[in-house]
XYZ file of C-alpha atoms in Angstrom:
695
model
C -66.489 -71.165 -18.597
C -64.174 -72.689 -15.978
C -64.968 -69.854 -13.566
C -68.702 -70.302 -14.153
C -68.540 -74.016 -13.335
C -66.453 -73.317 -10.259
C -69.001 -70.773 -9.047
C -71.848 -73.176 -9.690
C -70.197 -75.887 -7.626
C -69.151 -73.586 -4.807
C -70.040 -74.491 -1.238
C -73.684 -73.676 -0.543
C -74.228 -71.976 2.814
C -77.419 -72.825 4.696
C -78.847 -70.634 7.458
C -81.792 -71.470 9.718
C -83.623 -68.669 11.501
C -84.320 -70.339 14.834
C -85.811 -67.225 16.448
C -89.437 -68.097 15.748
C -91.366 -70.749 13.825
C -93.125 -69.890 10.561
C -95.657 -72.709 10.938
C -96.710 -75.372 13.425
C -98.069 -78.605 12.002
C -99.157 -82.083 13.032
C -97.608 -84.414 10.431
C -100.425 -86.947 10.269
C -102.925 -84.154 9.619
C -100.713 -81.941 7.471
C -99.427 -84.497 4.947
C -102.087 -86.869 3.703
C -103.498 -88.463 0.613
C -106.635 -88.407 -1.509
C -108.960 -91.072 -2.892
C -111.225 -90.869 -5.925
C -113.307 -93.028 -8.246
C -112.220 -96.608 -8.884
C -112.792 -99.200 -11.612
C -116.126 -101.005 -11.265
C -116.083 -103.958 -8.915
C -112.592 -103.205 -7.587
C -113.483 -101.195 -4.489
C -113.531 -104.134 -2.002
C -110.167 -105.337 -3.296
C -108.513 -101.911 -3.286
C -109.610 -101.288 0.317
C -108.793 -104.770 1.589
C -106.382 -105.022 4.569
C -103.330 -106.095 2.500
C -103.788 -103.136 0.137
C -104.412 -100.684 2.959
C -101.233 -101.892 4.644
C -99.268 -101.068 1.481
C -100.768 -97.573 1.342
C -100.185 -96.817 5.010
C -96.521 -97.812 4.743
C -95.927 -94.589 2.804
C -96.475 -92.633 6.001
C -99.194 -90.393 4.604
C -101.836 -89.384 7.119
C -105.218 -87.723 6.765
C -107.442 -88.521 3.786
C -109.591 -86.311 1.560
C -112.447 -87.787 -0.447
C -112.619 -86.639 -4.093
C -115.744 -86.475 -6.280
C -115.236 -87.626 -9.853
C -118.975 -87.173 -10.354
C -118.607 -83.403 -10.005
C -115.898 -83.393 -12.670
C -118.105 -85.487 -14.946
C -121.333 -83.434 -14.624
C -123.163 -86.182 -12.748
C -125.220 -86.385 -9.587
C -123.696 -88.611 -6.904
C -125.895 -91.167 -5.175
C -123.521 -91.436 -2.207
C -125.921 -94.032 -0.841
C -127.447 -96.231 -3.576
C -130.543 -96.390 -1.359
C -132.727 -93.321 -1.409
C -135.662 -91.663 -3.097
C -136.430 -89.648 -6.208
C -138.803 -86.704 -5.908
C -140.985 -88.499 -8.470
C -140.694 -91.886 -6.817
C -143.437 -93.541 -8.843
C -141.530 -92.996 -12.082
C -138.032 -93.280 -10.555
C -136.994 -89.840 -11.735
C -136.558 -86.288 -10.540
C -134.314 -84.927 -7.784
C -132.478 -87.518 -5.743
C -131.871 -87.715 -1.987
C -129.764 -90.597 -0.685
C -131.016 -92.250 2.464
C -129.480 -91.270 5.793
C -130.876 -94.419 7.420
C -128.301 -96.891 8.694
C -128.412 -100.146 6.796
C -125.845 -102.431 5.222
C -122.413 -100.771 4.900
C -121.988 -98.805 1.668
C -119.210 -100.352 -0.417
C -119.883 -98.864 -3.871
C -121.701 -95.718 -4.917
C -122.409 -94.241 -8.334
C -122.795 -91.217 -10.544
C -125.852 -90.538 -12.696
C -126.080 -88.838 -16.095
C -127.939 -85.530 -16.213
C -130.423 -85.594 -19.143
C -130.569 -81.779 -19.195
C -126.804 -81.283 -19.432
C -125.727 -78.282 -21.487
C -121.932 -78.595 -21.637
C -120.137 -80.374 -24.445
C -116.968 -80.817 -22.397
C -116.272 -81.902 -18.831
C -113.276 -82.459 -16.563
C -113.868 -86.205 -16.125
C -113.598 -88.694 -18.973
C -114.956 -85.980 -21.304
C -117.317 -88.355 -23.078
C -120.677 -86.708 -22.450
C -122.407 -84.212 -24.719
C -124.593 -81.110 -24.788
C -128.332 -81.577 -25.196
C -128.550 -78.209 -26.954
C -126.891 -79.334 -30.180
C -127.328 -83.099 -30.032
C -129.778 -83.020 -32.957
C -132.539 -84.580 -30.849
C -135.779 -82.605 -30.647
C -136.777 -84.569 -27.541
C -133.898 -83.327 -25.369
C -133.027 -79.939 -23.923
C -130.724 -78.085 -21.577
C -132.121 -76.633 -18.376
C -130.382 -74.453 -15.805
C -130.078 -75.252 -12.108
C -133.365 -74.363 -10.386
C -131.551 -73.418 -7.182
C -130.144 -70.363 -8.975
C -133.649 -69.028 -9.684
C -135.414 -66.351 -7.668
C -137.545 -68.988 -5.915
C -134.458 -70.243 -4.055
C -132.101 -67.247 -4.064
C -134.896 -64.860 -2.951
C -133.418 -62.316 -5.329
C -134.475 -61.266 -8.846
C -133.451 -63.686 -11.607
C -131.213 -60.902 -12.905
C -129.011 -61.307 -9.801
C -127.943 -64.704 -11.152
C -128.242 -64.502 -14.948
C -127.778 -67.882 -16.591
C -125.936 -68.272 -19.856
C -125.031 -70.429 -22.814
C -121.796 -69.812 -24.729
C -121.486 -71.143 -28.279
C -117.909 -71.714 -29.456
C -117.883 -71.761 -33.253
C -114.302 -73.042 -33.251
C -112.983 -70.143 -35.327
C -113.939 -66.579 -36.132
C -116.948 -66.423 -38.458
C -119.390 -63.846 -39.830
C -122.432 -63.698 -37.531
C -125.577 -61.600 -37.703
C -128.438 -63.892 -36.655
C -129.428 -66.435 -34.039
C -132.393 -68.778 -33.714
C -133.147 -70.144 -30.247
C -135.661 -72.935 -29.771
C -136.971 -72.256 -26.268
C -138.615 -74.860 -24.068
C -140.502 -74.187 -20.831
C -139.382 -72.381 -18.772
C -138.108 -69.864 -21.319
C -136.322 -66.538 -20.989
C -138.623 -63.542 -21.213
C -135.595 -61.286 -21.296
C -132.149 -62.106 -22.609
C -129.138 -60.589 -24.298
C -126.973 -61.947 -27.124
C -123.318 -60.905 -26.995
C -120.012 -61.641 -28.704
C -116.558 -61.911 -27.171
C -113.906 -59.313 -27.832
C -110.474 -60.017 -26.452
C -107.025 -61.454 -27.019
C -107.809 -64.546 -24.980
C -110.142 -67.497 -25.072
C -113.611 -66.547 -23.758
C -113.736 -69.671 -21.599
C -110.123 -70.443 -20.713
C -108.898 -66.852 -20.457
C -111.990 -65.162 -19.083
C -110.220 -62.145 -17.625
C -108.620 -61.080 -20.889
C -111.535 -59.647 -22.831
C -115.153 -58.528 -22.571
C -118.641 -59.359 -23.801
C -120.210 -56.857 -26.194
C -123.924 -56.800 -26.970
C -124.880 -57.193 -30.611
C -126.647 -54.042 -31.912
C -129.995 -55.861 -31.803
C -128.973 -58.256 -29.055
C -131.392 -57.103 -26.353
C -134.424 -59.381 -26.676
C -137.784 -59.657 -24.913
C -139.644 -62.903 -25.480
C -143.269 -63.792 -24.827
C -143.522 -67.446 -25.742
C -141.630 -70.742 -26.047
C -140.652 -72.138 -29.422
C -138.215 -70.770 -31.980
C -137.254 -67.114 -31.820
C -135.190 -65.874 -34.761
C -133.316 -62.617 -34.154
C -131.325 -60.591 -36.648
C -128.522 -59.431 -34.373
C -127.024 -56.795 -36.645
C -127.363 -55.342 -40.095
C -123.924 -56.197 -41.401
C -122.360 -59.427 -40.113
C -119.851 -59.123 -37.270
C -116.801 -61.320 -36.856
C -117.050 -63.553 -33.790
C -116.049 -66.964 -32.474
C -117.761 -67.007 -29.060
C -121.379 -65.905 -28.672
C -123.176 -65.717 -25.318
C -126.897 -65.902 -24.567
C -127.340 -64.164 -21.197
C -130.749 -64.827 -19.595
C -132.063 -62.511 -16.875
C -135.825 -63.175 -16.505
C -137.734 -66.465 -16.598
C -141.274 -67.297 -17.645
C -141.459 -69.668 -14.656
C -143.545 -72.052 -16.750
C -143.217 -75.780 -16.100
C -140.990 -78.063 -18.146
C -141.892 -81.471 -19.588
C -141.871 -83.057 -16.115
C -144.984 -81.176 -14.995
C -146.030 -78.904 -12.172
C -145.883 -81.348 -9.260
C -142.385 -80.160 -8.306
C -141.667 -76.393 -8.242
C -138.109 -77.049 -9.430
C -139.549 -78.066 -12.790
C -140.998 -74.589 -13.249
C -138.045 -72.232 -12.728
C -134.854 -71.389 -14.568
C -134.386 -71.630 -18.336
C -134.575 -74.390 -20.947
C -133.252 -74.446 -24.523
C -133.817 -77.232 -27.024
C -131.574 -75.956 -29.862
C -129.523 -72.982 -31.014
C -128.739 -72.028 -34.606
C -126.141 -69.335 -35.126
C -124.646 -67.824 -38.231
C -125.181 -65.416 -41.096
C -128.586 -64.522 -42.513
C -128.575 -63.527 -46.180
C -130.795 -61.046 -48.028
C -133.494 -63.647 -48.645
C -133.753 -64.344 -44.928
C -132.083 -67.771 -45.040
C -129.817 -68.523 -42.085
C -126.472 -70.142 -42.791
C -126.148 -72.125 -39.578
C -122.627 -72.888 -38.307
C -123.722 -75.138 -35.437
C -122.823 -78.816 -35.856
C -125.201 -81.220 -34.097
C -124.368 -84.685 -32.823
C -124.896 -87.023 -29.903
C -121.421 -88.324 -30.663
C -122.883 -91.821 -30.594
C -121.981 -91.853 -26.935
C -122.669 -91.016 -23.322
C -120.724 -91.636 -20.100
C -120.770 -95.353 -20.893
C -118.638 -94.508 -23.970
C -115.016 -93.429 -24.335
C -115.612 -91.169 -27.334
C -115.076 -87.423 -26.928
C -118.087 -85.469 -28.046
C -116.107 -82.295 -28.660
C -114.811 -83.935 -31.830
C -118.347 -84.033 -33.255
C -120.591 -81.215 -32.029
C -120.125 -77.461 -31.772
C -118.901 -76.831 -28.246
C -121.490 -75.465 -25.859
C -120.719 -74.090 -22.406
C -123.460 -73.430 -19.872
C -123.711 -71.605 -16.553
C -125.267 -74.534 -14.690
C -127.225 -77.757 -15.186
C -130.454 -79.050 -13.731
C -129.692 -82.066 -11.468
C -132.958 -83.765 -12.517
C -132.265 -87.332 -13.690
C -133.615 -90.874 -13.831
C -132.740 -94.228 -12.309
C -131.746 -95.478 -15.763
C -128.877 -92.972 -15.928
C -126.414 -94.764 -13.681
C -122.856 -94.632 -15.022
C -121.431 -98.135 -15.242
C -117.992 -97.673 -16.747
C -114.871 -96.802 -14.746
C -116.545 -94.477 -12.258
C -117.491 -96.285 -9.054
C -117.099 -93.994 -6.061
C -115.823 -95.964 -3.045
C -118.557 -96.244 -0.432
C -118.445 -94.037 2.642
C -118.433 -97.046 4.965
C -115.661 -99.048 3.366
C -113.453 -95.962 3.216
C -114.161 -94.885 6.772
C -113.632 -98.320 8.314
C -110.819 -99.697 6.142
C -107.996 -98.261 8.237
C -106.681 -95.757 5.693
C -107.868 -92.870 7.878
C -105.527 -93.986 10.723
C -108.419 -93.130 13.034
C -108.025 -89.446 12.202
C -110.915 -87.202 11.185
C -111.416 -87.359 7.433
C -112.263 -84.596 4.971
C -115.399 -85.627 3.098
C -116.902 -83.957 0.032
C -120.596 -83.381 -0.587
C -122.035 -83.133 -4.118
C -123.017 -79.550 -4.839
C -123.068 -78.224 -8.375
C -125.081 -81.176 -9.732
C -127.069 -82.158 -6.674
C -129.456 -80.775 -4.071
C -129.023 -79.329 -0.565
C -131.148 -82.162 0.813
C -128.808 -84.816 -0.611
C -125.744 -83.110 0.883
C -127.378 -82.647 4.269
C -128.470 -86.294 4.352
C -124.864 -87.342 3.795
C -123.670 -85.373 6.828
C -126.513 -86.843 8.882
C -125.404 -90.327 7.792
C -121.724 -89.780 8.630
C -122.600 -88.493 12.077
C -125.002 -91.362 12.708
C -122.122 -93.737 11.928
C -119.906 -91.730 14.314
C -117.209 -91.261 11.689
C -114.923 -88.401 12.730
C -115.169 -85.475 10.284
C -112.460 -82.855 9.992
C -114.093 -80.744 7.295
C -116.699 -80.949 4.537
C -115.683 -79.771 1.069
C -118.507 -78.232 -0.915
C -118.355 -79.848 -4.369
C -115.178 -80.078 -6.386
C -113.453 -78.112 -9.135
C -116.279 -75.654 -9.667
C -113.913 -73.524 -11.770
C -113.542 -76.530 -14.065
C -117.267 -76.225 -14.695
C -116.688 -72.528 -15.518
C -119.179 -71.364 -12.922
C -119.171 -67.676 -12.103
C -118.239 -67.001 -8.453
C -121.600 -65.525 -7.499
C -123.467 -68.650 -8.648
C -121.184 -70.990 -6.733
C -121.346 -68.729 -3.670
C -125.149 -68.779 -3.734
C -125.263 -72.577 -3.959
C -122.582 -72.774 -1.267
C -124.777 -70.784 1.128
C -127.920 -72.770 0.352
C -126.089 -76.053 0.935
C -124.371 -74.668 4.041
C -127.713 -73.697 5.519
C -129.091 -77.201 4.900
C -126.037 -78.871 6.447
C -125.930 -76.564 9.447
C -129.553 -77.354 10.186
C -128.284 -80.892 10.762
C -125.242 -79.780 12.772
C -124.118 -76.149 13.093
C -120.664 -77.278 14.229
C -119.690 -78.868 10.907
C -116.809 -76.992 9.259
C -117.408 -76.275 5.582
C -115.134 -74.961 2.866
C -114.200 -74.593 -0.784
C -114.198 -73.548 -3.619
C -111.924 -76.532 -4.430
C -110.261 -74.938 -7.442
C -109.039 -77.507 -9.972
C -105.437 -76.293 -10.082
C -103.736 -73.335 -11.757
C -100.623 -71.233 -11.326
C -102.051 -67.702 -11.129
C -105.072 -65.952 -9.659
C -108.223 -67.421 -11.192
C -110.019 -64.910 -13.422
C -113.728 -64.708 -14.187
C -115.565 -62.542 -16.717
C -115.583 -58.924 -15.602
C -118.432 -57.936 -13.327
C -120.179 -54.537 -13.267
C -117.284 -53.113 -11.242
C -114.708 -54.500 -13.662
C -113.418 -57.098 -11.186
C -112.051 -60.369 -12.517
C -110.696 -62.108 -9.393
C -112.867 -65.203 -8.853
C -111.815 -65.603 -5.233
C -112.340 -61.962 -4.300
C -115.854 -61.974 -5.709
C -116.708 -65.268 -4.004
C -115.572 -63.894 -0.648
C -117.405 -60.610 -1.203
C -120.634 -62.494 -1.923
C -120.381 -64.298 1.407
C -119.469 -61.078 3.228
C -122.327 -59.094 1.709
C -124.789 -61.613 3.127
C -123.142 -61.789 6.531
C -122.132 -65.404 5.922
C -118.326 -65.339 5.738
C -118.378 -67.418 8.911
C -119.730 -70.321 6.857
C -116.288 -70.574 5.213
C -114.231 -72.530 7.747
C -111.418 -73.264 5.291
C -110.333 -72.554 1.728
C -109.263 -75.409 -0.556
C -107.683 -75.808 -3.951
C -105.965 -78.471 -6.005
C -102.443 -78.298 -7.390
C -101.508 -79.821 -10.760
C -98.988 -77.244 -11.966
C -97.241 -78.828 -14.964
C -97.690 -81.112 -17.983
C -97.180 -84.855 -18.159
C -94.995 -84.765 -21.265
C -92.504 -82.221 -19.936
C -88.965 -83.511 -20.364
C -85.400 -82.221 -20.518
C -84.968 -78.489 -19.981
C -88.716 -77.966 -19.519
C -88.934 -80.593 -16.781
C -85.899 -79.123 -15.065
C -87.474 -75.666 -15.230
C -90.640 -77.098 -13.664
C -88.639 -78.473 -10.747
C -86.845 -75.174 -10.229
C -90.099 -73.176 -10.281
C -92.176 -75.238 -7.880
C -91.053 -73.933 -4.473
C -91.785 -70.312 -5.373
C -94.890 -71.243 -7.346
C -96.752 -72.725 -4.394
C -95.625 -69.849 -2.165
C -97.080 -67.425 -4.681
C -100.405 -69.263 -4.680
C -100.681 -68.931 -0.899
C -99.908 -65.216 -1.158
C -102.458 -64.699 -3.948
C -105.359 -66.127 -1.960
C -104.527 -63.962 1.045
C -104.271 -60.889 -1.176
C -107.663 -61.824 -2.673
C -109.132 -61.236 0.769
C -109.019 -64.645 2.454
C -108.967 -63.880 6.200
C -105.837 -64.874 8.097
C -107.855 -67.096 10.408
C -109.216 -69.238 7.563
C -106.777 -72.111 6.866
C -105.823 -73.189 3.353
C -105.703 -76.825 2.243
C -104.453 -78.393 -0.973
C -106.909 -81.264 -0.997
C -105.662 -82.967 -4.163
C -102.322 -82.668 -5.916
C -99.840 -84.259 -8.250
C -97.291 -83.124 -10.813
C -99.681 -82.980 -13.781
C -103.359 -83.529 -14.497
C -102.906 -84.998 -17.979
C -101.646 -88.513 -17.281
C -98.365 -88.290 -15.378
C -95.537 -90.757 -15.001
C -93.573 -88.507 -12.647
C -94.815 -90.250 -9.458
C -92.970 -93.341 -10.664
C -89.742 -91.460 -11.415
C -87.132 -89.676 -9.305
C -88.168 -86.338 -10.816
C -91.570 -86.862 -9.244
C -89.999 -87.264 -5.829
C -87.931 -84.101 -6.249
C -91.104 -82.202 -7.135
C -93.269 -83.819 -4.468
C -90.960 -83.193 -1.521
C -90.115 -79.648 -2.620
C -93.772 -78.787 -3.187
C -95.095 -80.191 0.089
C -92.326 -78.754 2.258
C -92.617 -75.354 0.566
C -96.421 -75.335 0.886
C -96.344 -76.139 4.596
C -93.611 -73.558 5.142
C -95.788 -70.984 3.355
C -98.684 -71.269 5.750
C -100.786 -73.871 3.933
C -102.325 -75.995 6.672
C -102.455 -79.355 4.911
C -101.609 -81.231 1.729
C -103.349 -84.244 0.230
C -101.244 -86.051 -2.342
C -103.228 -87.896 -5.008
C -103.663 -90.865 -5.233
C -103.752 -93.561 -2.593
C -105.386 -96.491 -4.427
C -103.014 -99.032 -5.970
C -104.296 -99.068 -9.551
C -102.545 -100.295 -12.733
C -100.206 -98.212 -14.859
C -101.650 -96.462 -17.917
C -100.039 -95.656 -21.239
C -99.955 -92.001 -22.285
C -99.886 -91.955 -26.086
C -98.896 -88.304 -26.304
C -95.895 -88.766 -24.055
C -95.176 -92.342 -25.154
C -94.700 -93.226 -21.496
C -96.285 -95.377 -18.817
C -97.377 -94.083 -15.452
C -100.217 -92.984 -13.208
C -100.816 -90.996 -10.050
C -100.112 -93.771 -7.569
C -97.086 -94.547 -5.420
C -96.703 -98.050 -6.841
C -95.843 -99.876 -10.065
C -98.885 -102.078 -10.532
C -99.583 -104.355 -13.492
C -102.894 -104.849 -15.310
C -103.797 -107.688 -12.932
C -103.442 -105.287 -9.987
C -100.273 -106.970 -8.775
C -97.916 -104.518 -7.067
C -94.528 -105.144 -8.646
C -92.565 -102.369 -6.924
C -92.857 -99.232 -4.853
C -92.558 -96.113 -6.985
C -90.282 -93.160 -6.372
C -93.068 -91.064 -4.820
C -93.606 -93.744 -2.165
C -90.092 -93.107 -0.900
C -90.615 -89.370 -1.259
C -93.598 -89.644 1.079
C -91.478 -91.575 3.563
C -88.716 -88.969 3.393
C -91.236 -86.308 4.392
C -93.277 -88.186 6.981
C -90.717 -90.522 8.555
C -87.330 -88.862 8.063
C -87.860 -85.089 8.012
C -90.760 -85.065 10.473
C -91.403 -87.332 13.415
C -94.327 -89.610 12.521
C -97.529 -89.055 14.432
C -100.048 -86.469 15.508
C -97.832 -84.332 17.760
C -97.136 -80.666 17.016
C -93.875 -79.839 15.229
C -92.570 -76.434 14.157
C -91.153 -75.307 10.815
C -88.533 -72.559 10.534
C -87.354 -70.300 7.747
C -84.250 -71.423 5.849
C -82.143 -69.362 3.454
C -79.244 -70.468 1.309
C -76.494 -68.676 -0.551
C -78.256 -69.683 -3.793
C -81.140 -67.284 -3.081
C -84.796 -67.896 -3.984
C -84.747 -67.417 -7.765
C -85.182 -70.985 -8.970
C -82.356 -72.397 -6.861
C -80.920 -75.808 -7.622
C -81.038 -76.617 -3.900
C -83.913 -75.843 -1.551
C -83.919 -76.469 2.200
C -86.550 -76.745 4.930
C -86.099 -76.935 8.706
C -88.267 -78.645 11.302
C -88.016 -78.790 15.078
C -89.427 -82.216 15.702
C -91.480 -83.404 18.634
C -88.942 -83.979 21.418
C -86.770 -81.004 20.443
C -84.445 -82.449 17.795
C -83.823 -80.559 14.542
C -84.181 -81.967 11.056
C -83.212 -80.317 7.750
C -84.675 -81.429 4.426
C -82.670 -80.739 1.246
C -83.871 -81.124 -2.330
C -80.938 -81.168 -4.777
C -82.251 -80.732 -8.324
C -78.764 -80.485 -9.762
C -77.406 -83.291 -11.933
C -74.234 -83.120 -9.844
C -73.469 -83.666 -6.188
C -73.307 -80.434 -4.171
C -71.523 -79.531 -0.950
C -73.403 -77.601 1.700
C -72.368 -75.859 4.916
C -74.975 -75.627 7.697
C -74.398 -72.680 10.014
C -75.036 -72.681 13.770
C -75.783 -76.370 14.111
C -73.636 -78.942 15.798
C -72.535 -82.251 14.260
C -75.263 -84.227 12.548
C -76.715 -87.283 14.251
C -78.391 -88.928 11.250
C -78.438 -88.825 7.471
C -80.947 -90.276 5.005
C -81.133 -89.822 1.256
C -83.142 -90.975 -1.732
C -82.370 -90.180 -5.357
C -81.147 -91.498 -8.654
C -78.354 -93.427 -6.947
C -81.002 -95.468 -5.117
C -83.735 -95.669 -7.760
C -84.226 -95.402 -11.515
C -87.214 -96.149 -13.750
C -87.559 -94.918 -17.328
C -91.386 -95.182 -17.722
C -90.933 -96.491 -21.291
C -91.949 -100.102 -20.597
C -94.731 -101.229 -18.270
C -92.912 -104.486 -17.530
C -89.732 -102.700 -16.502
C -88.720 -102.838 -12.850
C -86.767 -100.009 -11.201
C -83.020 -100.558 -11.387
C -81.551 -99.770 -8.992
C -84.302 -99.979 -6.409
C -82.509 -99.702 -3.083
C -84.969 -97.622 -1.072
C -83.887 -94.902 1.323
C -80.174 -94.950 2.138
C -78.966 -94.277 5.685
C -75.413 -93.517 6.731
C -73.367 -91.983 9.518
C -71.612 -88.648 9.053
C -68.279 -87.368 10.180
C -68.127 -84.491 12.639
C -68.392 -81.019 11.144
C -70.848 -78.764 9.388
C -70.150 -79.571 5.734
C -72.162 -82.268 3.954
C -72.459 -83.715 0.468
C -75.848 -83.906 -1.259
C -75.973 -86.580 -3.985
C -77.170 -85.556 -7.464
C -80.946 -85.460 -8.076
C -81.742 -86.408 -4.519
C -83.773 -85.672 -1.417
C -81.749 -85.754 1.792
C -82.583 -85.325 5.466
C -79.929 -84.442 8.033
C -80.861 -84.769 11.701
C -79.234 -82.764 14.495
């Protein structure tokens, strides 16, 4: 035991390969932040000069705009002024106005009345119109995935509904109540596999029921006996490949009303000898909608759908907790530092015309645009890659008619730690990214992908103790692996990668307020940039109040501040100082090019307790960043560098906050510590700290 401890605390040797850089970055463009939806009425306050000054003090640079509406299955009226396709009745397909008027401060999401999914990635308080128990509602697929707009047979983009019965049950019959337009050809299948049909799509396959191939000639209820003897199944898929192209309840005045598929209800279960169907589907509206906080998945059988029709009405505006900050207040508030900003256009629940109008508006305002992200978190909507790729190309064509120079990208994956898998295609391929790229290539449109983007939320909010420590040790290699995966999926070397939204966990973190969050943040960002990822956007910028996570029994949020319920900033959080360590200590602040170099240590790369990153700053000086995840101080020896000129550190000796009490202030809260160093090449890294040594 004594020998093991001695080995653990041995001098750590650090070597920098100065022969050639592994990346060249501009700090203000490479390390930025992200903004998202805000509480109603708070946008002017959150983007006021005093608040912006607090945000900018962190040192973060470029900004990416996030779309909570895409997560929530809503259409985004990025400009509240605009027109519906059925203007007389204030309904239909929306296009925001590109005309320059009063500056846009607030903008809003709108409920989709033909939504099919029970769950969503936003507040998760909407519901499926398939099993809501209302005969006046129905699900309808996205018209832009029909042959009228793809110029391919409907079978090239089959649309689907998956029914999750919650547990394995005996199934031999299904009754589908079709609306117009209905499927004239469809298949009913069940899932066979070790994994979840939705969450583990690559680990299984869909099998057609013996009588699951159906041809249909009319709307209304179609009852099909799927098999003689019941089969055991939990997930059942209705796969639609040919449409009647008959018009829905909104009439024939708009061709989008007359393509795709529409289902009013689905009954699924076991049919007995007398012909009676024992229906397992539970129907409910959940008593809610996006104005509610109730989760519908607790009340209705979960439905998952391939896409949703963006048709909606003026009455569907979401009024609770989902204001999107207006394009003008964001672009003129100062948070962009005058740099080009990455904007997002609505895609999966909107129209090409609405997205193109937004680009026209931004250019008319002369706001500098770095890139345009196409939607957000399409994998969180469980879209198949070919459907997203088709919409991507339609939207790209509309935008490039406005300006062919605009750089577009995606798919804006929601965040995962392995290659994203989709259901197997005809060739047996499951890689979502590979199939997306192949779709663009096969149509000669790979050039429309100017960048690839994804989000990074690798861990869980409630991780503590050994699990939290393991998270910290895994991160550096984890983000390197993600960069390697996307290249191996076929992403061309000349297409840059961006992490356009990131934080420790997606399920209500407190880590940004704690030292552990700083250890993760600095390690992740430095490792990502050293792995060839072009830019990172850390979420979030806005100074919003702390929230209480009941599962974790802790307070916290994504921000870099400790803010009370009256929006009063009471202290800077640990991640604020982590951002400063990266942008103001390790790198030289500004927009000048700086080079990163490969660093190795005697600890190796298998979850080391200490990681190190080297930068040759603008002006020629060297700077080494060290992340010590050990609970003890560690000595390091830096080879081939002269005496250090500066030393800065931030860790548990400077800051501590437990997250157990919202009224608690960090103690200590000393900020970044600076000190002089004696001559030599050996240095001491404090426990649980981030340190920067300048040469």
